[in-house]
Amino acid sequence: MLNILITRPQGKGAALAQQLEQAGYQASLFPVLKIEYLTPDSIELSPLTNADKIIFVSQDAVLALSELKPDINIKAQFYGVGQQTADTIYEVFGVRAAVPKQHDSEGLLALKSLADVDSCNIVLVKGIGGRPDIAKTLKQRGAFLNNCVVYQRTPIDPEPNNWIDHWQSQNVHGIVITSNAAVDAIFKNLAAPQRQWLQQCRFYVASERIGAYLQQHQVSSANIHIAAGASDNAMFTCINQQGSKMSEQSVPSTVDKAAQKTTNATANNGKATAKSDTLKATDKAGNTKQRVSKVGSLALIISLIVASGVGFEFYQKLNASKTQSLVVNQLNEQNKLLQQELQALKLAQANLQQTLLTSEQKVTAAMRESTTKNQQELKAALQQAQQQGSSLNPQEVTSLQRMAEFKLWAENDYQGTSAVLKRLDALLSDHPGTITVRQAITQDIQTLDAIKPIAVEAIYLQLSSVLKNIDELVFNAVNLPEEVAKIDDKVLSEDLSDWQQNLKNSWDQFLDGFITIRHREGVAIEPLLSEQQRHLVNQRVKLYITQAQDALLSKHASVYFAALSEAKRLVAEYFKQDDDVTKMVLKSLSNLEKEQLNFNPKVNLQSTQQVKEWAK
């Protein structure tokens, strides 16, 4: 019976074990990893609010995130690497998630909805390490990617040597593995004999990625069987296809052969003895026949026959009893010899194991010392790299920050500035030691997104509509009638005798130059505007509205509002207030005066100083 070892974390292998036992396998639960939930800060969780797509790499990612109860955009597109992950997403968030046909990173990235993700906000919910291809590929496709790390896998026992010894004693044939972290936990710090034994086992893995990772530990591809996913059904199908049971063949033991051989020899000896006794009895009967009479001979023969029959029967019983005793004694002696040989073999094996254990302990101690030293050196190097930000190119970071400043101050492009800062934040999201810089960038993005763009085109079209209605306005005046024609009786005469009349007429004309009273036909009116004056008023109103349009396009708010104010004043002063066209024009001008034309709001990027300090 095959013994299958299930290494999945606690509580995740019971269903698979039950399936295997029902199918005739022996299943052993032996978790090698434990899941520890992490607590990200609000900065790391904030991208979930405005995410376009959210990707969960495992069930643990879904459950760990649900424990945090974050603000999450339920309208975003959800993705699960496997069907079990998608089912857990539906149970926790009530959202149907997209699932690839191939339950791994390659299958996920092959989905059509993840092919064109340029400028999409994507959040990858994952554990520490694992699945780097997803983040790398999505960034190459132009997505704004944010990693949300919510759990980590750690080995249950730091000494895998104890595991391997136990597995060998249990006669384990196959091992179920669903993550690269489990591979690392099993193969960590193994002695050479244990590693060799482990490399000969069969491995049932959840993806080709894990299979390739096992081959890096010198496991033959013939011993690696890849399931259609990490689900219990997929694993059971993979195991069952490779063989359900081991055939057991019975072989005759050495003791049985020896016993049979001894029994045959004893039987042959018994037959030879009986034959010899019969011949001797026949010879005696012949000699007696010569010395006695025929009657006596006959009686003697009868007696001999009867005695021979009785004696032969007794001899057979006695011989059979002796044969059985002899066989038993021989078997006992052979058993004693076998036990002595077995004890000697056990003693030699114990001595060999003690020698191997001593050697392994020495090698293990040396390897531990070397590994500890290497880990300390690696940790120190990583800490130094994290402090210096060696994994990032400072020039790329400062270049993006300068681009954001240029779009803000030179082009007044607030949306473009926000887009550049989002790309910079995505670049910093995968690297530690950048929390302060990312906080400042997030504040700048929120400030820029809060600035609403001015609808310049809509305001311009409204001004054009008002401009078209100016000619339709009705003046608050009437047309001037023509002067009454009359004869001028003060014309000077050319006759010298009329000098007195001419003098009087000249004096009257002189007086008319100071005060003139003209008479017009019709009633008196309030304002008196000529046609030329009306034309000038119309042109003046149009000039102010055109001036407001030019100020709008050139982003001069003060000129815009001054021009509208003058235009509104002229309309209110010279045109009838009860006319519908006048009311419409005045209402439009009042609404246009209410527009918030803050063309150049003052914005200071908090991230500029933080990036400069980080780059030092």
Coordinates of C-alpha atoms in Angstrom, one line a residue:
M1 CA 0.0 0.0 0.0
L2 CA 1.4 3.4 -1.0
N3 CA 2.0 5.9 1.8
I4 CA 1.3 9.4 0.5
L5 CA 2.6 12.3 2.7
I6 CA 0.6 15.6 2.6
T7 CA 2.7 18.7 3.5
R8 CA 0.0 21.3 3.1
P9 CA -0.5 23.8 6.1
Q10 CA -2.6 22.8 9.0
G11 CA -6.3 22.2 8.2
K12 CA -5.8 22.0 4.4
G13 CA -5.0 18.4 3.8
A14 CA -7.8 16.5 5.6
A15 CA -10.1 16.3 2.6
L16 CA -7.4 15.0 0.3
A17 CA -6.3 12.4 3.0
Q18 CA -9.8 11.1 3.2
Q19 CA -10.1 10.7 -0.6
L20 CA -6.8 8.8 -0.7
E21 CA -7.8 6.5 2.1
Q22 CA -11.1 5.7 0.5
A23 CA -9.2 4.8 -2.7
G24 CA -6.9 2.3 -0.9
Y25 CA -3.9 4.5 -0.1
Q26 CA -2.3 5.2 3.2
A27 CA -2.3 9.0 3.8
S28 CA -0.2 10.9 6.3
L29 CA -0.8 14.5 7.3
F30 CA 2.5 16.3 8.0
P31 CA 2.3 20.1 7.7
V32 CA 5.8 21.6 7.1
L33 CA 4.7 25.3 7.0
K34 CA 2.5 27.5 9.2
I35 CA 0.7 30.6 7.9
E36 CA 1.3 33.9 9.8
Y37 CA -1.0 36.9 8.9
L38 CA 0.7 40.3 8.7
T39 CA -0.7 43.7 9.4
P40 CA 0.1 46.2 6.6
D41 CA -0.2 49.9 7.3
S42 CA -2.8 52.2 5.8
I43 CA -0.5 53.3 3.1
E44 CA -0.1 49.8 1.7
L45 CA -3.9 49.2 2.0
S46 CA -5.0 52.5 0.4
P47 CA -4.6 51.4 -3.3
L48 CA -7.5 48.9 -2.7
T49 CA -9.9 51.8 -2.5
N50 CA -9.4 52.9 -6.2
A51 CA -8.1 49.7 -7.7
D52 CA -9.3 48.7 -11.2
K53 CA -8.2 45.0 -10.8
I54 CA -7.4 43.0 -7.7
I55 CA -5.4 39.7 -7.9
F56 CA -5.3 37.1 -5.1
V57 CA -2.5 34.5 -5.4
S58 CA -4.0 32.0 -2.9
Q59 CA -6.7 31.3 -0.4
D60 CA -4.5 32.5 2.4
A61 CA -4.2 35.9 0.7
V62 CA -8.0 36.2 0.6
L63 CA -8.5 35.1 4.3
A64 CA -5.6 37.3 5.5
L65 CA -7.0 40.4 3.8
S66 CA -10.5 39.7 5.1
E67 CA -9.1 39.8 8.7
L68 CA -7.9 43.4 8.1
K69 CA -11.4 44.5 7.0
P70 CA -10.0 47.2 4.6
D71 CA -11.9 49.6 2.4
I72 CA -11.9 47.8 -0.9
N73 CA -13.5 48.6 -4.3
I74 CA -16.0 45.9 -4.8
K75 CA -16.7 47.1 -8.4
A76 CA -13.1 46.2 -9.4
Q77 CA -12.3 43.1 -11.4
F78 CA -11.2 40.3 -9.0
Y79 CA -8.9 37.4 -10.0
G80 CA -8.0 34.1 -8.4
V81 CA -5.1 32.0 -9.5
G82 CA -7.0 28.8 -8.8
Q83 CA -10.7 27.7 -8.4
Q84 CA -10.4 27.3 -4.6
T85 CA -9.1 30.8 -4.4
A86 CA -12.0 32.1 -6.5
D87 CA -14.5 30.2 -4.3
T88 CA -13.0 31.8 -1.2
I89 CA -13.2 35.3 -2.8
Y90 CA -16.9 34.7 -3.4
E91 CA -17.5 33.5 0.2
V92 CA -15.6 36.4 1.8
F93 CA -16.4 39.4 -0.6
G94 CA -19.4 38.1 -2.5
V95 CA -17.7 38.8 -5.9
R96 CA -17.2 36.3 -8.7
A97 CA -13.5 36.2 -9.7
A98 CA -12.0 35.4 -13.0
V99 CA -10.0 32.1 -13.0
P100 CA -7.5 30.9 -15.7
K101 CA -7.8 27.4 -17.2
Q102 CA -4.2 26.8 -16.2
H103 CA -4.0 27.4 -12.4
D104 CA -0.7 29.1 -12.2
S105 CA 1.0 32.5 -13.0
E106 CA 1.4 31.8 -16.7
G107 CA -2.3 30.9 -17.0
L108 CA -3.3 34.0 -15.1
L109 CA -1.2 36.3 -17.3
A110 CA -2.7 34.7 -20.4
L111 CA -6.2 36.0 -19.6
K112 CA -7.5 38.5 -22.2
S113 CA -8.6 41.0 -19.5
L114 CA -5.0 41.3 -18.3
A115 CA -3.5 41.7 -21.8
D116 CA -4.2 45.5 -22.1
V117 CA -3.6 47.0 -18.6
D118 CA -1.9 50.2 -19.6
S119 CA -2.4 52.9 -16.8
C120 CA -4.7 50.5 -14.9
N121 CA -4.4 50.5 -11.1
I122 CA -3.8 46.8 -10.1
V123 CA -3.3 45.5 -6.5
L124 CA -1.5 42.1 -6.1
V125 CA -2.5 40.5 -2.8
K126 CA 0.1 38.0 -1.9
G127 CA 2.5 36.6 0.7
I128 CA 6.2 37.4 1.3
G129 CA 8.1 36.1 -1.7
G130 CA 6.7 33.9 -4.5
R131 CA 5.1 34.6 -7.9
P132 CA 7.5 37.4 -9.1
D133 CA 6.5 36.9 -12.7
I134 CA 3.0 38.4 -12.2
A135 CA 4.2 41.7 -10.9
K136 CA 7.1 41.9 -13.4
T137 CA 4.9 41.2 -16.5
L138 CA 2.1 43.5 -15.5
K139 CA 4.6 46.4 -15.0
Q140 CA 6.0 45.7 -18.4
R141 CA 2.4 46.0 -19.8
G142 CA 2.2 49.5 -18.3
A143 CA 0.1 48.9 -15.2
F144 CA 0.4 50.9 -12.0
L145 CA 1.1 47.9 -9.7
N146 CA 0.9 47.9 -5.9
N147 CA 1.9 44.8 -3.8
C148 CA -0.2 44.2 -0.7
V149 CA 1.7 41.6 1.4
V150 CA -0.6 40.1 4.0
Y151 CA 0.9 36.8 5.1
Q152 CA 4.1 34.7 5.3
R153 CA 4.9 31.0 5.3
T154 CA 7.4 29.8 7.9
P155 CA 8.7 26.2 8.6
I156 CA 7.1 24.5 11.6
D157 CA 10.3 22.8 12.7
P158 CA 13.6 24.4 12.0
E159 CA 15.3 20.9 11.7
P160 CA 14.1 19.1 8.6
N161 CA 16.5 16.2 9.4
N162 CA 13.9 15.1 12.1
W163 CA 11.2 15.1 9.4
I164 CA 13.2 12.9 7.0
D165 CA 14.0 10.3 9.6
H166 CA 10.4 10.0 10.6
W167 CA 9.3 9.7 6.9
Q168 CA 11.8 7.0 6.3
S169 CA 10.5 5.0 9.3
Q170 CA 7.0 5.4 8.0
N171 CA 8.0 4.1 4.5
V172 CA 6.7 7.2 2.7
H173 CA 6.5 6.7 -1.1
G174 CA 5.1 10.0 -2.4
I175 CA 5.0 13.6 -1.1
V176 CA 2.3 16.3 -2.0
I177 CA 3.7 19.8 -2.3
T178 CA 1.8 23.0 -3.2
S179 CA 4.3 25.8 -2.9
N180 CA 8.0 26.6 -3.4
A181 CA 8.2 27.6 0.3
A182 CA 7.4 24.0 1.2
V183 CA 10.2 22.8 -1.1
D184 CA 12.6 25.2 0.7
A185 CA 11.4 24.0 4.1
I186 CA 12.0 20.3 3.3
F187 CA 15.4 20.5 1.5
K188 CA 16.9 23.0 4.0
N189 CA 20.1 21.9 5.7
L190 CA 19.8 18.2 4.9
A191 CA 22.5 15.6 5.3
A192 CA 23.7 13.8 2.2
P193 CA 22.0 10.4 2.9
Q194 CA 18.7 12.1 3.8
R195 CA 18.9 14.3 0.6
Q196 CA 19.6 11.2 -1.5
W197 CA 16.6 9.3 0.0
L198 CA 14.3 12.4 -0.5
Q199 CA 15.4 12.7 -4.1
Q200 CA 14.2 9.2 -4.8
C201 CA 10.7 9.9 -3.6
R202 CA 7.8 10.7 -5.8
F203 CA 6.5 14.3 -5.7
Y204 CA 3.0 15.4 -6.6
V205 CA 3.1 19.2 -7.2
A206 CA 0.5 21.9 -8.0
S207 CA 2.2 23.6 -11.0
E208 CA 5.1 23.4 -13.4
R209 CA 6.7 26.2 -11.5
I210 CA 7.1 24.0 -8.4
G211 CA 8.3 21.1 -10.6
A212 CA 11.0 23.2 -12.1
Y213 CA 12.0 24.4 -8.6
L214 CA 12.3 20.8 -7.4
Q215 CA 14.6 20.0 -10.3
Q216 CA 16.9 22.7 -9.0
H217 CA 17.3 20.4 -5.9
Q218 CA 18.4 17.5 -8.2
V219 CA 15.1 15.7 -8.2
S220 CA 14.6 13.8 -11.4
S221 CA 11.8 14.8 -13.7
A222 CA 10.6 11.2 -13.7
N223 CA 9.8 11.5 -10.0
I224 CA 7.8 14.7 -10.4
H225 CA 4.1 14.5 -11.3
I226 CA 2.3 17.8 -12.0
A227 CA -1.3 18.2 -11.1
A228 CA -3.9 20.4 -12.8
G229 CA -3.9 22.7 -9.8
A230 CA -3.7 22.9 -6.0
S231 CA -7.2 21.7 -5.4
D232 CA -7.9 18.4 -3.6
N233 CA -9.6 16.9 -6.7
A234 CA -6.7 17.8 -9.0
M235 CA -4.1 16.3 -6.5
F236 CA -6.1 13.2 -6.1
T237 CA -6.5 12.7 -9.8
C238 CA -2.7 13.1 -10.3
I239 CA -1.9 10.6 -7.6
N240 CA -4.4 8.0 -8.7
Q241 CA -3.2 8.2 -12.3
Q242 CA 0.3 7.2 -11.3
G243 CA -0.8 3.9 -9.7
S244 CA -3.3 3.0 -7.0
K245 CA -1.5 0.2 -5.1
M246 CA 1.8 -1.7 -4.9
S247 CA 1.6 -5.4 -5.7
E248 CA 3.0 -7.7 -3.0
Q249 CA 4.6 -11.0 -4.0
S250 CA 5.2 -13.8 -1.5
V251 CA 8.6 -15.5 -1.7
P252 CA 9.4 -18.8 0.2
S253 CA 11.7 -18.2 3.1
T254 CA 15.0 -20.0 3.7
V255 CA 13.7 -21.7 6.7
D256 CA 10.8 -23.2 4.8
K257 CA 13.1 -24.5 2.1
A258 CA 15.4 -26.0 4.7
A259 CA 12.5 -27.7 6.5
Q260 CA 11.2 -29.2 3.3
K261 CA 14.7 -30.5 2.4
T262 CA 15.1 -32.2 5.8
T263 CA 11.7 -33.8 5.6
N264 CA 12.4 -35.4 2.2
A265 CA 15.8 -36.7 3.5
T266 CA 14.2 -38.4 6.5
A267 CA 11.5 -40.0 4.5
N268 CA 14.1 -41.5 2.1
N269 CA 16.1 -42.9 5.1
G270 CA 12.9 -44.5 6.5
K271 CA 12.2 -46.3 3.3
A272 CA 15.7 -47.7 3.1
T273 CA 15.6 -49.0 6.7
A274 CA 12.3 -50.8 6.1
K275 CA 13.6 -52.5 3.0
S276 CA 16.7 -53.7 4.8
D277 CA 14.6 -55.2 7.7
T278 CA 12.4 -57.0 5.2
L279 CA 15.4 -58.7 3.5
K280 CA 16.8 -59.9 6.9
A281 CA 13.4 -61.4 7.9
T282 CA 13.2 -63.3 4.6
D283 CA 16.7 -64.8 5.1
K284 CA 15.8 -66.0 8.6
A285 CA 12.6 -67.6 7.2
G286 CA 14.6 -69.5 4.6
N287 CA 17.0 -71.0 7.1
T288 CA 14.2 -72.1 9.5
K289 CA 12.5 -73.9 6.6
Q290 CA 15.4 -76.2 6.2
R291 CA 15.4 -77.3 9.9
V292 CA 11.6 -77.7 10.6
S293 CA 8.8 -79.6 9.1
K294 CA 6.4 -78.3 6.6
V295 CA 3.6 -77.8 9.2
G296 CA 6.0 -76.1 11.5
S297 CA 7.3 -74.1 8.6
L298 CA 3.8 -73.1 7.6
A299 CA 2.9 -72.1 11.2
L300 CA 6.2 -70.3 11.5
I301 CA 5.6 -68.4 8.3
I302 CA 2.1 -67.4 9.4
S303 CA 3.5 -66.2 12.7
L304 CA 6.3 -64.3 11.0
I305 CA 3.9 -62.7 8.6
V306 CA 1.6 -61.6 11.5
A307 CA 4.6 -60.5 13.6
S308 CA 6.1 -58.7 10.6
G309 CA 2.9 -56.9 9.9
V310 CA 2.5 -55.8 13.5
G311 CA 6.2 -54.9 13.8
F312 CA 6.2 -53.0 10.5
E313 CA 3.2 -51.0 11.7
F314 CA 4.9 -50.3 15.0
Y315 CA 8.1 -49.4 13.2
Q316 CA 6.3 -47.0 10.9
K317 CA 4.8 -45.2 13.9
L318 CA 8.0 -45.1 15.7
N319 CA 9.9 -44.0 12.6
A320 CA 7.4 -41.3 11.9
S321 CA 7.7 -40.0 15.5
K322 CA 11.4 -39.9 15.2
T323 CA 11.3 -38.1 11.9
Q324 CA 9.1 -35.4 13.2
S325 CA 11.3 -34.9 16.3
L326 CA 14.3 -34.8 14.1
V327 CA 12.7 -32.2 11.8
V328 CA 11.7 -30.1 14.7
N329 CA 15.2 -30.2 16.2
Q330 CA 16.8 -29.3 12.9
L331 CA 14.3 -26.4 12.5
N332 CA 15.1 -25.2 16.0
E333 CA 18.8 -25.3 15.4
Q334 CA 18.4 -23.4 12.1
N335 CA 16.3 -20.8 13.9
K336 CA 18.9 -20.4 16.5
L337 CA 21.6 -19.9 13.8
L338 CA 19.4 -17.4 12.0
Q339 CA 18.7 -15.5 15.2
Q340 CA 22.4 -15.4 15.9
E341 CA 23.1 -14.1 12.4
L342 CA 20.3 -11.6 12.8
Q343 CA 21.7 -10.3 16.1
A344 CA 25.1 -10.0 14.5
L345 CA 23.6 -8.1 11.5
K346 CA 21.7 -5.8 13.9
L347 CA 24.8 -5.1 15.9
A348 CA 26.8 -4.3 12.7
Q349 CA 24.0 -2.1 11.5
A350 CA 23.9 -0.3 14.8
N351 CA 27.6 0.3 14.7
L352 CA 27.3 1.5 11.1
Q353 CA 24.5 3.8 12.0
Q354 CA 26.4 5.2 14.9
T355 CA 29.4 5.8 12.7
L356 CA 27.2 7.5 10.1
L357 CA 25.4 9.5 12.7
T358 CA 28.7 10.7 14.2
S359 CA 29.9 11.7 10.7
E360 CA 26.6 13.3 9.9
Q361 CA 26.6 15.2 13.1
K362 CA 30.1 16.5 12.3
V363 CA 29.1 17.4 8.7
T364 CA 25.8 18.9 9.9
A365 CA 27.6 21.0 12.5
A366 CA 30.0 22.3 9.9
M367 CA 27.2 23.0 7.5
R368 CA 25.2 24.8 10.1
E369 CA 28.2 26.9 11.1
S370 CA 28.8 27.7 7.4
T371 CA 25.1 28.4 6.7
T372 CA 24.8 30.6 9.8
K373 CA 27.8 32.6 8.7
N374 CA 26.5 32.9 5.2
Q375 CA 23.1 33.9 6.4
Q376 CA 24.5 36.6 8.6
E377 CA 26.6 38.0 5.8
L378 CA 23.7 37.9 3.4
K379 CA 21.4 39.6 6.0
A380 CA 24.0 42.3 6.5
A381 CA 24.4 42.8 2.8
L382 CA 20.6 43.0 2.4
Q383 CA 20.3 45.5 5.2
Q384 CA 23.0 47.6 3.7
A385 CA 21.3 47.4 0.3
Q386 CA 17.9 48.4 1.8
Q387 CA 19.4 51.3 3.6
Q388 CA 21.2 52.6 0.4
G389 CA 18.3 51.7 -1.9
S390 CA 20.7 49.9 -4.2
S391 CA 17.9 48.0 -5.8
L392 CA 16.5 51.3 -7.1
N393 CA 18.1 53.6 -9.6
P394 CA 18.1 57.0 -7.9
Q395 CA 18.4 58.8 -11.3
E396 CA 15.2 57.2 -12.5
V397 CA 13.4 58.3 -9.3
T398 CA 14.7 61.9 -9.5
S399 CA 13.9 62.0 -13.2
L400 CA 10.3 61.1 -12.7
Q401 CA 10.0 63.7 -9.9
R402 CA 11.5 66.5 -12.1
M403 CA 9.1 65.5 -14.9
A404 CA 6.2 65.9 -12.4
E405 CA 7.5 69.4 -11.4
F406 CA 7.8 70.5 -15.0
K407 CA 4.2 69.5 -15.8
L408 CA 3.0 71.3 -12.8
W409 CA 4.9 74.6 -13.0
A410 CA 5.6 74.9 -16.8
E411 CA 2.5 73.4 -18.3
N412 CA 0.0 73.7 -15.4
D413 CA -1.1 70.1 -16.3
Y414 CA -2.4 68.9 -12.9
Q415 CA -3.7 65.6 -14.3
G416 CA -0.5 64.8 -16.1
T417 CA 1.4 65.6 -12.9
S418 CA -0.8 63.2 -10.9
A419 CA -0.2 60.4 -13.6
V420 CA 3.6 60.8 -13.3
L421 CA 3.5 60.7 -9.5
K422 CA 1.4 57.5 -9.6
R423 CA 4.0 55.9 -11.9
L424 CA 6.7 56.9 -9.4
D425 CA 4.7 55.4 -6.5
A426 CA 4.4 52.1 -8.4
L427 CA 8.1 52.1 -8.9
L428 CA 8.8 52.5 -5.2
S429 CA 6.1 50.0 -4.1
D430 CA 8.4 47.0 -4.4
H431 CA 11.3 48.4 -2.4
P432 CA 11.6 48.8 1.4
G433 CA 12.7 52.0 3.0
T434 CA 10.5 54.2 0.8
I435 CA 7.4 54.5 3.1
T436 CA 8.1 58.2 3.9
V437 CA 8.6 59.1 0.2
R438 CA 5.4 57.2 -0.8
Q439 CA 3.4 59.0 1.9
A440 CA 4.4 62.3 0.5
I441 CA 3.6 61.2 -3.0
T442 CA 0.2 60.0 -1.9
Q443 CA -0.6 63.4 -0.4
D444 CA 0.4 65.1 -3.6
I445 CA -1.7 62.8 -5.7
Q446 CA -4.8 63.5 -3.5
T447 CA -4.2 67.3 -3.7
L448 CA -3.9 67.2 -7.5
D449 CA -6.9 64.9 -8.1
A450 CA -9.0 67.3 -6.0
I451 CA -8.3 70.2 -8.4
K452 CA -11.3 70.2 -10.9
P453 CA -10.4 71.3 -14.5
I454 CA -12.0 74.5 -15.8
A455 CA -14.6 74.0 -18.5
V456 CA -13.0 76.6 -20.8
E457 CA -14.8 75.4 -24.0
A458 CA -18.2 75.4 -22.3
I459 CA -17.8 78.9 -21.0
Y460 CA -16.5 80.1 -24.3
L461 CA -19.6 78.7 -26.1
Q462 CA -21.9 80.4 -23.5
L463 CA -20.2 83.8 -24.3
S464 CA -20.7 83.2 -28.0
S465 CA -24.4 82.6 -27.4
V466 CA -24.7 85.9 -25.5
L467 CA -22.8 87.6 -28.3
K468 CA -25.3 86.5 -30.9
N469 CA -28.2 87.9 -28.9
I470 CA -26.8 91.5 -28.5
D471 CA -28.3 92.6 -31.8
E472 CA -31.7 91.4 -30.6
L473 CA -31.8 93.7 -27.6
V474 CA -34.4 96.5 -27.5
F475 CA -33.1 100.0 -26.4
N476 CA -34.9 101.9 -23.6
A477 CA -35.6 105.0 -26.0
V478 CA -37.6 106.1 -29.1
N479 CA -36.4 107.2 -32.4
L480 CA -35.8 111.0 -32.8
P481 CA -38.3 112.6 -35.3
E482 CA -37.1 115.0 -38.0
E483 CA -37.0 118.8 -37.2
V484 CA -39.9 121.0 -38.4
A485 CA -39.0 122.8 -41.6
K486 CA -39.4 126.6 -41.3
I487 CA -38.4 129.7 -43.3
D488 CA -35.4 131.6 -41.9
D489 CA -36.6 135.2 -41.7
K490 CA -33.2 136.5 -40.4
V491 CA -31.4 136.3 -43.7
L492 CA -29.3 139.5 -44.3
S493 CA -30.4 141.7 -47.3
E494 CA -28.0 142.9 -49.9
D495 CA -29.7 146.2 -50.2
L496 CA -27.8 149.1 -48.4
S497 CA -31.0 150.7 -47.4
D498 CA -31.8 147.6 -45.2
W499 CA -28.8 148.2 -43.0
Q500 CA -30.9 148.6 -39.9
Q501 CA -32.8 145.4 -40.5
N502 CA -29.5 143.6 -41.3
L503 CA -28.1 144.8 -38.0
K504 CA -31.1 143.6 -36.1
N505 CA -30.9 140.2 -37.8
S506 CA -27.2 139.9 -37.0
W507 CA -27.9 140.5 -33.3
D508 CA -30.7 137.9 -33.3
Q509 CA -28.4 135.3 -34.9
F510 CA -25.7 136.1 -32.2
L511 CA -28.2 135.5 -29.5
D512 CA -29.3 132.2 -31.1
G513 CA -25.7 130.9 -30.7
F514 CA -26.2 130.8 -26.9
I515 CA -29.7 129.5 -26.5
T516 CA -31.6 127.6 -29.2
I517 CA -35.1 126.3 -28.7
R518 CA -36.1 123.7 -31.3
H519 CA -39.6 122.3 -31.8
R520 CA -40.2 118.7 -32.8
E521 CA -43.4 117.0 -33.7
G522 CA -44.6 114.3 -31.2
V523 CA -44.4 113.9 -27.4
A524 CA -41.3 114.3 -25.2
I525 CA -39.0 111.2 -24.6
E526 CA -36.6 110.2 -21.8
P527 CA -33.3 109.4 -23.5
L528 CA -32.6 110.7 -26.9
L529 CA -30.2 108.4 -28.9
S530 CA -29.4 108.7 -32.5
E531 CA -28.9 105.7 -34.7
Q532 CA -25.2 106.1 -34.6
Q533 CA -25.2 106.2 -30.8
R534 CA -27.2 103.0 -30.6
H535 CA -24.7 101.3 -33.0
L536 CA -21.9 102.4 -30.8
V537 CA -23.6 101.0 -27.7
N538 CA -24.1 97.6 -29.3
Q539 CA -20.5 97.5 -30.5
R540 CA -19.3 98.4 -27.0
V541 CA -21.2 95.5 -25.4
K542 CA -19.9 93.1 -28.1
L543 CA -16.4 94.4 -27.5
Y544 CA -16.6 93.6 -23.8
I545 CA -17.9 90.1 -24.4
T546 CA -15.2 89.4 -27.0
Q547 CA -12.7 90.7 -24.5
A548 CA -14.0 88.2 -21.9
Q549 CA -13.5 85.4 -24.4
D550 CA -9.9 86.4 -25.1
A551 CA -9.2 86.6 -21.3
L552 CA -10.7 83.1 -20.8
L553 CA -8.5 81.6 -23.5
S554 CA -5.4 83.4 -22.2
K555 CA -6.3 82.5 -18.6
H556 CA -6.6 86.1 -17.2
A557 CA -9.4 85.8 -14.7
S558 CA -9.3 89.5 -13.6
V559 CA -9.8 90.8 -17.2
Y560 CA -12.5 88.2 -17.8
F561 CA -14.6 89.4 -14.8
A562 CA -14.0 93.1 -15.5
A563 CA -15.2 92.7 -19.1
L564 CA -18.4 90.9 -18.0
S565 CA -19.1 93.5 -15.4
E566 CA -19.0 96.4 -18.0
A567 CA -21.1 94.4 -20.5
K568 CA -23.7 93.8 -17.8
R569 CA -23.7 97.5 -16.8
L570 CA -24.3 98.7 -20.4
V571 CA -27.1 96.2 -21.0
A572 CA -28.8 97.2 -17.7
E573 CA -28.4 100.9 -18.6
Y574 CA -29.5 101.2 -22.2
F575 CA -31.9 98.4 -22.9
K576 CA -35.5 97.6 -21.7
Q577 CA -35.4 95.5 -18.6
D578 CA -38.8 93.9 -19.1
D579 CA -37.9 92.5 -22.6
D580 CA -37.3 88.7 -22.7
V581 CA -34.1 89.0 -24.6
T582 CA -32.7 91.5 -22.1
K583 CA -33.6 89.2 -19.2
M584 CA -32.0 86.2 -20.9
V585 CA -28.7 88.2 -21.6
L586 CA -28.5 89.6 -18.0
K587 CA -29.1 86.1 -16.5
S588 CA -26.4 84.5 -18.7
L589 CA -23.9 87.3 -17.8
S590 CA -24.7 86.8 -14.1
N591 CA -24.1 83.0 -14.3
L592 CA -20.9 83.6 -16.2
E593 CA -19.7 85.9 -13.4
K594 CA -20.1 83.0 -10.9
E595 CA -17.6 80.7 -12.6
Q596 CA -14.6 79.7 -10.5
L597 CA -11.7 80.6 -12.8
N598 CA -8.7 79.6 -10.7
F599 CA -6.4 79.0 -13.6
N600 CA -3.2 78.7 -11.6
P601 CA -3.9 77.2 -8.1
K602 CA -0.9 77.2 -5.9
V603 CA 0.3 73.7 -5.3
N604 CA 3.5 72.7 -3.5
L605 CA 4.7 69.2 -4.1
Q606 CA 5.5 67.6 -0.7
S607 CA 7.3 64.7 -2.4
T608 CA 10.0 67.0 -3.9
Q609 CA 11.9 67.5 -0.7
Q610 CA 11.4 63.8 0.4
V611 CA 12.9 62.5 -2.9
K612 CA 15.9 64.8 -2.5
E613 CA 16.5 63.6 1.0
W614 CA 16.1 59.9 -0.1
A615 CA 18.4 60.4 -3.1
K616 CA 21.2 61.5 -0.7

